[in-house]
Coordinates of C-alpha atoms and ligand atoms in Angstrom, one line a residue:
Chain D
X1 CA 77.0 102.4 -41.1
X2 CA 74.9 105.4 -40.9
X3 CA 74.5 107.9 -37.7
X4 CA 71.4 109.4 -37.2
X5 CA 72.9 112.7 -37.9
X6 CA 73.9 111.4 -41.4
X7 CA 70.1 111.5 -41.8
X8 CA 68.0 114.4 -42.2
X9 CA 68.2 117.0 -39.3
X10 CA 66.0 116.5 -36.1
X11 CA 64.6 119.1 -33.7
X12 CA 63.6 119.2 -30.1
X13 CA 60.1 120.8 -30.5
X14 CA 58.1 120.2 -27.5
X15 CA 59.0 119.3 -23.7
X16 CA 56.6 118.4 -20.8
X17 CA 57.2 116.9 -17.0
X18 CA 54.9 115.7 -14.1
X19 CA 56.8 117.0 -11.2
X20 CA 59.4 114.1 -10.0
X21 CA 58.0 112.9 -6.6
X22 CA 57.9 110.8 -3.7
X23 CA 55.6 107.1 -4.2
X24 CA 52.1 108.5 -4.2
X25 CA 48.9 106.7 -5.0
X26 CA 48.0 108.9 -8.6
X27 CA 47.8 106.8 -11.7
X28 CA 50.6 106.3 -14.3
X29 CA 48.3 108.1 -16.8
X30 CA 47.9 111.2 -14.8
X31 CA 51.6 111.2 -14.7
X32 CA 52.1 110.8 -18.2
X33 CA 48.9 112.9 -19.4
X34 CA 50.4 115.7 -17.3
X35 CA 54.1 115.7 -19.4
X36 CA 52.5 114.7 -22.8
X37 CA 49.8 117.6 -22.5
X38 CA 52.8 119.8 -21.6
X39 CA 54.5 119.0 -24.2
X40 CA 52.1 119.5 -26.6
X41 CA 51.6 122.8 -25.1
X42 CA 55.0 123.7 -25.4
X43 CA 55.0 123.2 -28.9
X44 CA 52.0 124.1 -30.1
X45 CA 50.8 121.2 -32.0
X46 CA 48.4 119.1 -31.4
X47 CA 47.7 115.7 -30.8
X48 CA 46.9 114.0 -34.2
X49 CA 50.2 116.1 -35.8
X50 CA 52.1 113.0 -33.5
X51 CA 52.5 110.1 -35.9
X52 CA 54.8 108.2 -33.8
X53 CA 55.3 107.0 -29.7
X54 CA 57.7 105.8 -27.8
X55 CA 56.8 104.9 -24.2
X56 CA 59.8 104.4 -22.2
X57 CA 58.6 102.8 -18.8
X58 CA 60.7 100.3 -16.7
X59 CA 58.5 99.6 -13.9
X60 CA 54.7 99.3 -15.2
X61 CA 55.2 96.2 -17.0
X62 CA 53.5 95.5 -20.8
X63 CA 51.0 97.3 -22.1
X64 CA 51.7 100.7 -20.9
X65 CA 51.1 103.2 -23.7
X66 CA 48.2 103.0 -25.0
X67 CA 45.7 102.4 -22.1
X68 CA 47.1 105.7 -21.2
X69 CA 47.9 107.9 -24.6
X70 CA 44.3 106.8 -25.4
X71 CA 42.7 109.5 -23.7
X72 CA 44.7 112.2 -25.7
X73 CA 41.8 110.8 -28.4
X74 CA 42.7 107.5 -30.1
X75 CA 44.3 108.7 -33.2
X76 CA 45.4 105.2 -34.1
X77 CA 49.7 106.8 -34.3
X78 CA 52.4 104.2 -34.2
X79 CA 53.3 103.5 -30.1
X80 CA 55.8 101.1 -29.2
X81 CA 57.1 100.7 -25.5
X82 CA 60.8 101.0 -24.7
X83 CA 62.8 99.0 -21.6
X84 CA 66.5 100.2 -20.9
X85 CA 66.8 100.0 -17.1
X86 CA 68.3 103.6 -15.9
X87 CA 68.4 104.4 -19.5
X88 CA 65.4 104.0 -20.7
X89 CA 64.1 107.5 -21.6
X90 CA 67.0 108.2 -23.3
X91 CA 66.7 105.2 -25.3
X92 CA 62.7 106.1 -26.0
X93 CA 64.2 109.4 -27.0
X94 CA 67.0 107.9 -29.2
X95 CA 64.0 105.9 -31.1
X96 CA 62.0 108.8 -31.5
X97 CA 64.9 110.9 -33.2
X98 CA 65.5 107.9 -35.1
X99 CA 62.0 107.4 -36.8
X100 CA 61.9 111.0 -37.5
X101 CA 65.6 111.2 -39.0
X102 CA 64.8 108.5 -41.0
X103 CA 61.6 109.9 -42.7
X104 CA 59.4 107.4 -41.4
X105 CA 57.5 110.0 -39.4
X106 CA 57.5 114.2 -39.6
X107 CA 56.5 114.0 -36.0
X108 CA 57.4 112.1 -32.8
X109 CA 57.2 111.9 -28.7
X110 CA 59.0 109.9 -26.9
X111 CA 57.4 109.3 -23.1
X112 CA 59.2 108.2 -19.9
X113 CA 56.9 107.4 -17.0
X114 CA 57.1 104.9 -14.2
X115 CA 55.7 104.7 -10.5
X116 CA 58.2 102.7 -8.0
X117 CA 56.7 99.1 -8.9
X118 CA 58.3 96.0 -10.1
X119 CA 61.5 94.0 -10.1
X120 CA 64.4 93.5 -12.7
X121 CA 64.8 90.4 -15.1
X122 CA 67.8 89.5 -13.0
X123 CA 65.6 87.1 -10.8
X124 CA 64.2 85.4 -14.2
X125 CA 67.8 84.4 -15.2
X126 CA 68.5 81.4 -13.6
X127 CA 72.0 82.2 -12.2
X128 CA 72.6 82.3 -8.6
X129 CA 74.8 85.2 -8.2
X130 CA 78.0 84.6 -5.8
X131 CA 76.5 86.9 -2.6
X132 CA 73.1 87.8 -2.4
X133 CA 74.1 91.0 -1.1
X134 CA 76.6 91.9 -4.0
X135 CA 73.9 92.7 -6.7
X136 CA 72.1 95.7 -5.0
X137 CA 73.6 98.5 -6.8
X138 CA 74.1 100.8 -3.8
X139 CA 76.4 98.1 -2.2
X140 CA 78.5 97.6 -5.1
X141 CA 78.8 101.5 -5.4
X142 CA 80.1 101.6 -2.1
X143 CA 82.6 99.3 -2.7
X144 CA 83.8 101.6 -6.2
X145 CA 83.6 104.8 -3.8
X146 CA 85.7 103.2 -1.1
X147 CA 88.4 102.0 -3.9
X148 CA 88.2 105.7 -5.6
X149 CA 88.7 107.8 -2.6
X150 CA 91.8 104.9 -2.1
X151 CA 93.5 105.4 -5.3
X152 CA 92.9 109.0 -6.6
X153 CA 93.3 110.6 -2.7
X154 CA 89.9 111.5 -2.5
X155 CA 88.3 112.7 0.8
X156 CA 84.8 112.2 1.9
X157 CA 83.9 115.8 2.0
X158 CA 85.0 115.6 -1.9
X159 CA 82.4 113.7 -3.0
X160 CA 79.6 114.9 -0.8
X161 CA 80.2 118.2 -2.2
X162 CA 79.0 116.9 -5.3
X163 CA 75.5 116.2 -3.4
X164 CA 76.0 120.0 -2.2
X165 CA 75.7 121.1 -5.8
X166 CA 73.2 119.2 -7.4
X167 CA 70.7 119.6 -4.1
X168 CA 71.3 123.3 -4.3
X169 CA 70.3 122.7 -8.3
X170 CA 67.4 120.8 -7.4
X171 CA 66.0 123.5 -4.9
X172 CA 66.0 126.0 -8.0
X173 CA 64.0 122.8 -10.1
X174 CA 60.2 123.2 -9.8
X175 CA 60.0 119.6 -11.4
X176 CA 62.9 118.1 -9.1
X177 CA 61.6 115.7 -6.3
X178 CA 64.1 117.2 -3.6
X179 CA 63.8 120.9 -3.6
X180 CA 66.1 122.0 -0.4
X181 CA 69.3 123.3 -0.7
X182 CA 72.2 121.4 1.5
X183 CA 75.4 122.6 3.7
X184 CA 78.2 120.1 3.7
X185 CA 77.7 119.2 7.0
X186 CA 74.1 118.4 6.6
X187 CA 75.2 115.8 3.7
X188 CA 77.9 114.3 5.5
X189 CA 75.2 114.0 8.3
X190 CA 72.4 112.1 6.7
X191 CA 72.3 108.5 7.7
X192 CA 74.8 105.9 6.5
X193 CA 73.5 103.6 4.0
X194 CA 76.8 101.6 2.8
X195 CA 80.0 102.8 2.8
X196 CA 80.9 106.4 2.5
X197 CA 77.1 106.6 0.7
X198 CA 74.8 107.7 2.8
X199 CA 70.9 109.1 2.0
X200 CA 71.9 112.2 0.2
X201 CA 73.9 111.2 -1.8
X202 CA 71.8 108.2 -3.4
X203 CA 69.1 109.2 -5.6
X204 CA 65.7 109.0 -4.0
X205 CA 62.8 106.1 -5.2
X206 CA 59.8 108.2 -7.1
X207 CA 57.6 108.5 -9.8
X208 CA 57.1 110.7 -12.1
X209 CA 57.2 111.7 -16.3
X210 CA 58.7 113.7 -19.2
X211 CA 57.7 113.9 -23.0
X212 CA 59.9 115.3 -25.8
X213 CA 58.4 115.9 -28.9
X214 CA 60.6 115.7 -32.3
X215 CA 60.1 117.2 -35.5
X216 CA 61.8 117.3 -39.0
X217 CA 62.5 120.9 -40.7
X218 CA 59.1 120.1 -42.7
X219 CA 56.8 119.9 -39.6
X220 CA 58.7 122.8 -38.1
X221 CA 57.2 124.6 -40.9
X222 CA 54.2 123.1 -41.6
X223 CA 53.1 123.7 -37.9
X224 CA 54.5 127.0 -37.5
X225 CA 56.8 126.3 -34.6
X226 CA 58.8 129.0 -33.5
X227 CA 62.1 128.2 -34.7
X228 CA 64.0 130.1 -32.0
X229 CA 62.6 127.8 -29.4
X230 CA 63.6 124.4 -31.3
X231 CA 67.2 122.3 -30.5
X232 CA 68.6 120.4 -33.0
X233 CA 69.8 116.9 -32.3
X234 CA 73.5 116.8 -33.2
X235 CA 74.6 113.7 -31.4
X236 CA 73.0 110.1 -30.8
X237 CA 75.3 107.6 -28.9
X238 CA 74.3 104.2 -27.4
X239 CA 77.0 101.3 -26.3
X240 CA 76.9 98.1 -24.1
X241 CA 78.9 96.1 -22.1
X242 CA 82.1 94.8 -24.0
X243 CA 84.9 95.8 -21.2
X244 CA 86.6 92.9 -19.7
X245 CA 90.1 92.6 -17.3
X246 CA 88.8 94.2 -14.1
X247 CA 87.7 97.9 -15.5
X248 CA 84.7 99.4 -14.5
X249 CA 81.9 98.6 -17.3
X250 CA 80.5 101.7 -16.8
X251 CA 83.0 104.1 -17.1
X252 CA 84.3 102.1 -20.1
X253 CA 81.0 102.5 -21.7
X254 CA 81.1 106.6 -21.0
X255 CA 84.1 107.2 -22.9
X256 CA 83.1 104.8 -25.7
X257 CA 79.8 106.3 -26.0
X258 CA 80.3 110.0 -25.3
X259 CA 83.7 109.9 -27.6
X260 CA 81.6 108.7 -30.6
X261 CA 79.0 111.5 -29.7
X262 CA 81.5 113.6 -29.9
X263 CA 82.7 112.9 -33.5
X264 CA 79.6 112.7 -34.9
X265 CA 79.1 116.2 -33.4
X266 CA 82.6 117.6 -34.5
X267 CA 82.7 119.4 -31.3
X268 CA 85.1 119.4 -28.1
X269 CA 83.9 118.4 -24.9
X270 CA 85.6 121.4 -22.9
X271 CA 83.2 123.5 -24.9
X272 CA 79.8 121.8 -23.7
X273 CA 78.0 124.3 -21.9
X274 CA 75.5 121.8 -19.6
X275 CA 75.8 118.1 -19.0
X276 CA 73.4 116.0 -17.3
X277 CA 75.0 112.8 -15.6
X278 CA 73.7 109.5 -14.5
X279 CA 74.6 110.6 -10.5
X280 CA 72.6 108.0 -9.0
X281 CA 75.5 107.8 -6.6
X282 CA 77.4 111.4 -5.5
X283 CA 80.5 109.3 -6.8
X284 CA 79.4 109.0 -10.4
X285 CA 79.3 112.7 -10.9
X286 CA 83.3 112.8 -10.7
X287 CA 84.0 109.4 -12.4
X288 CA 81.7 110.3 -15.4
X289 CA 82.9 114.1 -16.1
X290 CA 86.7 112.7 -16.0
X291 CA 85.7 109.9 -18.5
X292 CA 83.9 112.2 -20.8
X293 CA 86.9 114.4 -21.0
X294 CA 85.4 117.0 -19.1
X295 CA 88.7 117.1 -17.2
X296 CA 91.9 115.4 -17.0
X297 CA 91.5 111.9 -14.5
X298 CA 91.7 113.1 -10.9
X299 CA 90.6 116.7 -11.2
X300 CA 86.9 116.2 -11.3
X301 CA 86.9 116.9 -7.4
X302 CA 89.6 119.9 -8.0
X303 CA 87.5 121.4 -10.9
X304 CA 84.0 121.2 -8.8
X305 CA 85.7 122.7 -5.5
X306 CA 86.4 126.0 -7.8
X307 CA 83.0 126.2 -9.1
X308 CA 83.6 124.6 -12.8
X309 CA 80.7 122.7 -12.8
X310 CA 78.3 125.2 -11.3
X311 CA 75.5 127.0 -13.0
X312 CA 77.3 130.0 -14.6
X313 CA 80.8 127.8 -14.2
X314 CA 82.8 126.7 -17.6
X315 CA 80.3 123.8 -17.7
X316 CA 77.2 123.5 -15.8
X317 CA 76.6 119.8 -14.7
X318 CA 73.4 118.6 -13.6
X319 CA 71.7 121.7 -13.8
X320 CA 68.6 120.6 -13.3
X321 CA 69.7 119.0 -9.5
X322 CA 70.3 116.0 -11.6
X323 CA 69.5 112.1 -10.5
X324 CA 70.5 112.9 -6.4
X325 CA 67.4 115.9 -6.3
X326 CA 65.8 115.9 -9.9
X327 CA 65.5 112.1 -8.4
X328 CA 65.2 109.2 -10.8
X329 CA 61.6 107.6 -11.8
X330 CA 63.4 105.4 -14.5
X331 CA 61.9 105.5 -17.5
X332 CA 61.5 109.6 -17.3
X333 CA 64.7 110.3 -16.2
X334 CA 66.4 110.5 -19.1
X335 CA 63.7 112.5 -21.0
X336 CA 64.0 114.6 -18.2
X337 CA 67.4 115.0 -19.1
X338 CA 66.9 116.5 -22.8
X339 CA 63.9 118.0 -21.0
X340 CA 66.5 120.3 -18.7
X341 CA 69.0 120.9 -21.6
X342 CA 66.4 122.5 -24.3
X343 CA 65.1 124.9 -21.6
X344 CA 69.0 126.2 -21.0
X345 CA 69.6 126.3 -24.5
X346 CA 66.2 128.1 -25.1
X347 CA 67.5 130.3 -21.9
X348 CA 64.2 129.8 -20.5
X349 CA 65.4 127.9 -17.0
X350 CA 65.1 130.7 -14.9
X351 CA 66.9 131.2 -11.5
X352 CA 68.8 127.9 -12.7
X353 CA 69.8 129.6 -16.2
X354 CA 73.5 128.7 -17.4
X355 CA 74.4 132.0 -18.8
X356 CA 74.8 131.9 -22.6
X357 CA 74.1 128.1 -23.1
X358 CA 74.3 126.8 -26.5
X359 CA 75.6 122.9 -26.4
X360 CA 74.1 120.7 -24.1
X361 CA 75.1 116.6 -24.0
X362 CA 72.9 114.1 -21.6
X363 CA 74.3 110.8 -20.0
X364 CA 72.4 108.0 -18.6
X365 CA 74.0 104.7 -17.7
X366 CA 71.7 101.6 -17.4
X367 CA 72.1 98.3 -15.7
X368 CA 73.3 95.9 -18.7
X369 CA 75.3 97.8 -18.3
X370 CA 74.0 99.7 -21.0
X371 CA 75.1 103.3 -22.0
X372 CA 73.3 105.9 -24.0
X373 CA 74.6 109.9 -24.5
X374 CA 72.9 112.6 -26.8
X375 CA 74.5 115.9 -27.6
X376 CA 71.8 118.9 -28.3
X377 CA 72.7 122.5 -29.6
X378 CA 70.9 125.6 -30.2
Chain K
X1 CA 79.2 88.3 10.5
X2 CA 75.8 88.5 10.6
X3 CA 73.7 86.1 10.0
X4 CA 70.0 86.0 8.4
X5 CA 67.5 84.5 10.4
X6 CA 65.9 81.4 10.1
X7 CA 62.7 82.7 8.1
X8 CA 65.0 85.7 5.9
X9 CA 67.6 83.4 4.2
X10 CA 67.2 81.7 1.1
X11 CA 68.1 78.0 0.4
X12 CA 71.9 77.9 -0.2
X13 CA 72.9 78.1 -3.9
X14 CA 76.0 75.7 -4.4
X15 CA 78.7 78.7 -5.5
X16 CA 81.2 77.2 -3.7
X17 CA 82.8 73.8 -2.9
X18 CA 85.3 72.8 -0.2
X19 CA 88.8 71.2 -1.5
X20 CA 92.0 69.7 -0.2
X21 CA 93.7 72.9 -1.3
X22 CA 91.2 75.4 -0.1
X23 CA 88.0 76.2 -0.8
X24 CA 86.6 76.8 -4.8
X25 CA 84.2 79.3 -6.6
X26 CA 82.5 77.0 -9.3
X27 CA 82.4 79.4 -12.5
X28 CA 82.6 78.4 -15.8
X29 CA 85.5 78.1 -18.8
X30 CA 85.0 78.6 -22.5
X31 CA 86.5 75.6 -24.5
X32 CA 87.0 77.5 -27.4
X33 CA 88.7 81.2 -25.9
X34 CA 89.7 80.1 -22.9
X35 CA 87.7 82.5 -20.8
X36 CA 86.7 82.0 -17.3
X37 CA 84.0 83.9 -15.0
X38 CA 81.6 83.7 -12.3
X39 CA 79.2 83.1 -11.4
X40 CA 78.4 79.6 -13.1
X41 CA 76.5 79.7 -16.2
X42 CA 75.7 77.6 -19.4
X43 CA 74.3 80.3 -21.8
X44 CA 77.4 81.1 -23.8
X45 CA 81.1 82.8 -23.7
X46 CA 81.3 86.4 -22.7
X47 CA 84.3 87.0 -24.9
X48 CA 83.9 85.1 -27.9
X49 CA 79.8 83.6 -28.0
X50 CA 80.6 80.3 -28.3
X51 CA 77.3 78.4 -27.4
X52 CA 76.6 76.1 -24.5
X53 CA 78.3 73.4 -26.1
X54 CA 81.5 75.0 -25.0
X55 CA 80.4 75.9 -21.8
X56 CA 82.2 73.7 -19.0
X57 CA 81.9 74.0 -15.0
X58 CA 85.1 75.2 -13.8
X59 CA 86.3 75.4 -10.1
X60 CA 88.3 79.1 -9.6
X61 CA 90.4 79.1 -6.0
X62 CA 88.7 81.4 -3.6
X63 CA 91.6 83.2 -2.9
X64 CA 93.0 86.8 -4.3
X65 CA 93.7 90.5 -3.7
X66 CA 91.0 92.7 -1.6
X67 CA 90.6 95.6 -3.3
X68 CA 87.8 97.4 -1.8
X69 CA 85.8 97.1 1.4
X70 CA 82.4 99.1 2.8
X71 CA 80.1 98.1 5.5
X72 CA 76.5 98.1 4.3
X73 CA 74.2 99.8 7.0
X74 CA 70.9 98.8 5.4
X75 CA 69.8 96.3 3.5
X76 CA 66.1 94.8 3.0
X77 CA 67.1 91.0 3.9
X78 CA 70.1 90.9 5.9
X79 CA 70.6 92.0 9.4
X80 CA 72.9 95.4 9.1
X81 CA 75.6 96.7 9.1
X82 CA 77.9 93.9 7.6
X83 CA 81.4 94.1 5.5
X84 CA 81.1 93.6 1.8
X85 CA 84.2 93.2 0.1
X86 CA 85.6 93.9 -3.9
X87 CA 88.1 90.7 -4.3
X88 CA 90.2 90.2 -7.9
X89 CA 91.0 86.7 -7.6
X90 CA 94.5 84.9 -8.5
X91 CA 92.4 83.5 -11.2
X92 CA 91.3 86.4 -12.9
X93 CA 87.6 87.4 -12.2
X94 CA 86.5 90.2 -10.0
X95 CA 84.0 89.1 -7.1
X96 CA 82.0 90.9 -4.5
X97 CA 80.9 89.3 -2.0
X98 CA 80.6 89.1 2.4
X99 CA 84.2 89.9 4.2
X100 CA 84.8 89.0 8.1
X101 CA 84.2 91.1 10.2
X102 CA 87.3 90.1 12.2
X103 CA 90.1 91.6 10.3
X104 CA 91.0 96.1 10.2
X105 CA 91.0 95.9 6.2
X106 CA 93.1 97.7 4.1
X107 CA 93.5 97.2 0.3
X108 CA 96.0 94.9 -1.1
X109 CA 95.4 92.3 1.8
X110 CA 95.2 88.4 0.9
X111 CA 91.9 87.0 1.2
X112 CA 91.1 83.5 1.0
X113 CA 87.4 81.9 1.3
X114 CA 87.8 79.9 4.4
X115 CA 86.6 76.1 4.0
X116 CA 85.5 75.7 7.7
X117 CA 84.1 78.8 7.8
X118 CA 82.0 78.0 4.5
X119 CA 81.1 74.8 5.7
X120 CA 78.7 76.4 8.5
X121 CA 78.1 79.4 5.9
X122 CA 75.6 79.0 3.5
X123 CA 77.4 82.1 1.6
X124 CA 80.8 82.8 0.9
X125 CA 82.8 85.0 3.2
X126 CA 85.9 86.6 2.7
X127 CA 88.4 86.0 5.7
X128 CA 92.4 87.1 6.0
X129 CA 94.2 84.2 4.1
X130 CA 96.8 82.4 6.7
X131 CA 100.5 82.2 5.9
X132 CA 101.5 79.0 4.1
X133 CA 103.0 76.6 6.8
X134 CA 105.0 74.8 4.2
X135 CA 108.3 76.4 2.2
X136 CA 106.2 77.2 -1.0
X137 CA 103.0 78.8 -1.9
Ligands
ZN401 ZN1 85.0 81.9 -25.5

C-alpha cells in the first residue's frame, strides 16, 4: 500500500489564522475568510490557482464550506467538509496533501474553523453509557492523571509545570487565545475542576481558524513561490482504535501512528526540532512525548524540568503555547498545528523562534479515539 | 454521594441488575471470539466484527480492582464535587464510573457495586467490597 510520500512531493505553501479566542458573537465566515485570505497572502496566489478544499469544522454542522468560501468569488473548485473530533484539521490537512500528492489537483487548502456550538454523535448512538459522569473527557482525564502520578512517582508540581511552559509559549503567540505568562504557583492555584486538573491546565472552549495551502513542485513554479519559504511534507500518519486489555487507546494510537511517521520519514525522533501535542490536559504533554520516543518512559517530567522541551531546548514542544494557551477551536486546531511548525522552519516565529529549526512533527488525538501525526521539514 | 435533583437526573438506564451473588453490569459477549465489554450493545464484536447475530447480553459481576480515583469539582448536571472511580473488573473490562464517598481510597482496593445501595441508586456506585463471611471467595 502506497504512503503519500511514495507519491509525488508536497509543499506547505501558504498559512493563515483568525486569532484563537474566547466564544464571541462574529460569524464562522469572518473566521475563516480571515485565515483563508491570510493564507493566500502568505503565499501569493490567488484564489482561482485553489482547485481543491477541505473544510475541516466539528461544530457548525453540514454545509459549512461553501456558504462561506463563496465570497472568495465562486470559482466552482472541489470543497468537501472534513469531521475528526480533536483531529479534524489535521485530518482536512491530511486530505489536502493527499489530493495534491496524488495529481488530482496542483493546488489545495485545507480549512479548520469552528465556533463553540454543537454536540458529539455519542448521544445519537443508542448506548447508555455505564455513568453519566464517566464520558466527559476531563473526568476521565482525571482519573488517568491520578493513576500516572500513582505509578511513575509523579508530583503535582510536575505536571503543572507543563501548563508553566506552554502558557509562557502562548504569551509569545499573537494568534494563541491565552496570552499571559504563568508562575507555578499561579497554576497550581487556579480552581479545581476534577482531580489534580484544574482550569489551567485544561484547554480553554473558543473559536477560531487556520488555512494551509499545498502545492506540488509544478505550481511552486508556475506561481512563482519563493521556494525558501515552502515545507515539504515528509510524513502523513493516521490510526484508530484497535488497543484492547486495559491500555490507554490513546497512547497506543501515538506510538502506532507517530512510529509509522517515522519510517516513512527515515528520520529519528530525538532529532525533531518542534513538536506540537494534543495537550488538551497538562497530563498529555508527558504521556505523549514518552510514547513518541521523545524520551525514555518516565523522564518526560525529568527532561521538561531541565529545559528540553523549551524554545531553544533539544526539542521545542508546543511552541506555539499549544492546546492549554494556543486553545483548541476543533476543527482549526490542528491546522494550527502545521500552521506553527512552517513559521519555525521558515524561522519566521519571532520571539517564539526555535533556533535553527528544520523538522517539525504535529500530533492531534481525536475522540474515536482517532490519531493523526504529520512530520514537516525544511 | 451526591445526588441529582429531582428535575437534573435522567430516567435510569438498566446497566445494572441485582443478583443472589452480588450485583451485575449487563454488557455483552461475542459467540464467535469470546469477547466481553460494556456497556451493552448489539452492533457487532469489537475484536473480531462478528455481526449482531453473535451479539448476546451478558451479566459481568460488579466487582474488581480500583485503580484510579479523582473527585470531580464541576460538572454541568451533577451536584459537585463527587468521587469518580477507574475500576478493572475480575471480568476483564475497564469501567469508570461514581465511587463512595465513604471510603480514604487508595489504588489496589476491592470494590464491589453494592446491591442495596444500587437498589435506591439509579446509577452504579462503587463501594469498599466486604470480606467474604464464608471460608471461600
Ligand atoms: Zn468476536
Amino acid at each position: 500500500m502506497a504512503r503519500i510520500t511514495d507519491l509525488r512531493p508536497v509543499h506547505v505553501a501558504g498559512i493563515g489564522l483568525h486569532p484563537y479566542q474566547y466564544p464571541t458573537e462574529t460569524s464562522y465566515i469572518e473566521l475563516g475568510l480571515h485565515a483563508v485570505r491570510e493564507a493566500l497572502a502568505d503565499a501569493g496566489v490567488p484564489w482561482p490557482s485553489v482547485e481543491a478544499a477541505f473544510v475541516g469544522t466539528a461544530r457548525l454542522g453540514m454545509a459549512a464550506g461553501v456558504p462561506m468560501l463563496r465570497y472568495l468569488g465562486m470559482t466552482g473548485l472541489r470543497v468537501s467538509q472534513v469531521e475528526n473530533a480533536s483531529a479534524t484539521g489535521s485530518t482536512a490537512f491530511r486530505q489536502a496533501v493527499a489530493e495534491v500528492a496524488s495529481g488530482l489537483a496542483d493546488v489545495a487548502i485545507a480549512i479548520g474553523v469552528d465556533k463553540a456550538l454543537g454536540k458529539i454523535a455519542a448521544a445519537g448512538t443508542g448506548i447508555t453509557p455505564i455513568s453519566p459522569a464517566a464520558d466527559i473527557p476531563f473526568a476521565r482525564y482525571a482519573l488517568l492523571t491520578e493513576r500516572y502520578l500513582a505509578e511513575a512517582g509523579y508530583t503535582r508540581e510536575q505536571i503543572a509545570m507543563v501548563a508553566v511552559k506552554n502558557h509562557g509559549n502562548g504569551a509569545l503567540n499573537p494568534y494563541a487565545q491565552r496570552r499571559k505568562k504563568r508562575t507555578l504557583e499561579e497554576v497550581l492555584a487556579a480552581p479545581a475542576v476534577a482531580g489534580p486538573l484544574n482550569g489551567l491546565q485544561i484547554t480553554p472552549q473558543g473559536e477560531g481558524a487556520a488555512a494551509v495551502i499545498v502545492m506540488s513542485e509544478d505550481a511552486i513554479q508556475r506561481y512563482g513561490v519563493a521556494r525558501d519559504r515552502t515545507v515539504r511534507v515528509a510524513a502523513s500518519a493516521t490510526t484508530s482504535d484497535q488497543a484492547f486489555d486495559g491500555q490507554n487507546a490513546d497512547v497506543a494510537l501515538t506510538v502506532s501512528a507517530t512510529n509509522a511517521a517515522y519510517e516513512e520519514w527515515g528520520g529519528d525522533p530525538k532529532d525533531l526540532d518542534i513538536v506540537e501535542v494534543h495537550d488538551a490536559f497538562a497530563i498529555e504533554e508527558l504521556l505523549f512525548v514518552e510514547a513518541m520516543g521523545l524520551c525514555p518512559p518516565g523522564a518526560g517530567a525529568g527532561e521538561l524540568a531541565a529545559g528540553s522541551f523549551n524554545i531553544g531546548g533539544r526539542t521545542a514542544v508546543s511552541p506555539s503555547g499549544g492546546l492549554l494557551a494556543m486553545g483548541h477551536p476543533l476543527g482549526p486546531t490542528g491546522l494550527g498545528q502545521i500552521a506553527e511548525i512552517t513559521r519555525q522552519l521558515r524561522g519566521e516565529a519571532g520571539d517564539r523562534q526555535h533556533p535553527g529549526a528544520k523538522t517539525g512533527l504535529a500530533h492531534m488525538v481525536g475522540i474515536g479515539p482517532v490519531c493523526v501525526v504529520h512530520i514537516l521539514e525544511r | 454521594m451526591a445526588r441529582p435533583t429531582e428535575e437534573t437526573a435522567p430516567e435510569p438506564p438498566r446497566i445494572w441488575e441485582k443478583t443472589g451473588g452480588g450485583a451485575v453490569l449487563i454488557g455483552w459477549a461475542c459467540g464467535q471470539c469470546g469477547q466481553r465489554g460494556l456497556p451493552r450493545q448489539y452492533f457487532g464484536c469489537e475484536r473480531c466484527g462478528a455481526p449482531r447475530e453473535d451479539i448476546s447480553e451478558s451479566a459481568l459481576a460488579a466487582r474488581g480492582v480500583l485503580r484510579s480515583s479523582a473527585s470531580i469539582e464541576r460538572h454541568a448536571v451533577w451536584p459537585v464535587p463527587f468521587l469518580m472511580g477507574e475500576v478493572e473488573l475480575d471480568d476483564g473490562p475497564i469501567v469508570h464510573s461514581f465511587l463512595s464517598a465513604e471510603t480514604a481510597w487508595e489504588p489496589g482496593m476491592r470494590v464491589a457495586g453494592d446491591a442495596d445501595d444500587l437498589s435506591r441508586e439509579p446509577y452504579l456506585i462503587f463501594v469498599l467490597e466486604e470480606k467474604p463471611h464464608g471460608t471461600h471467595h
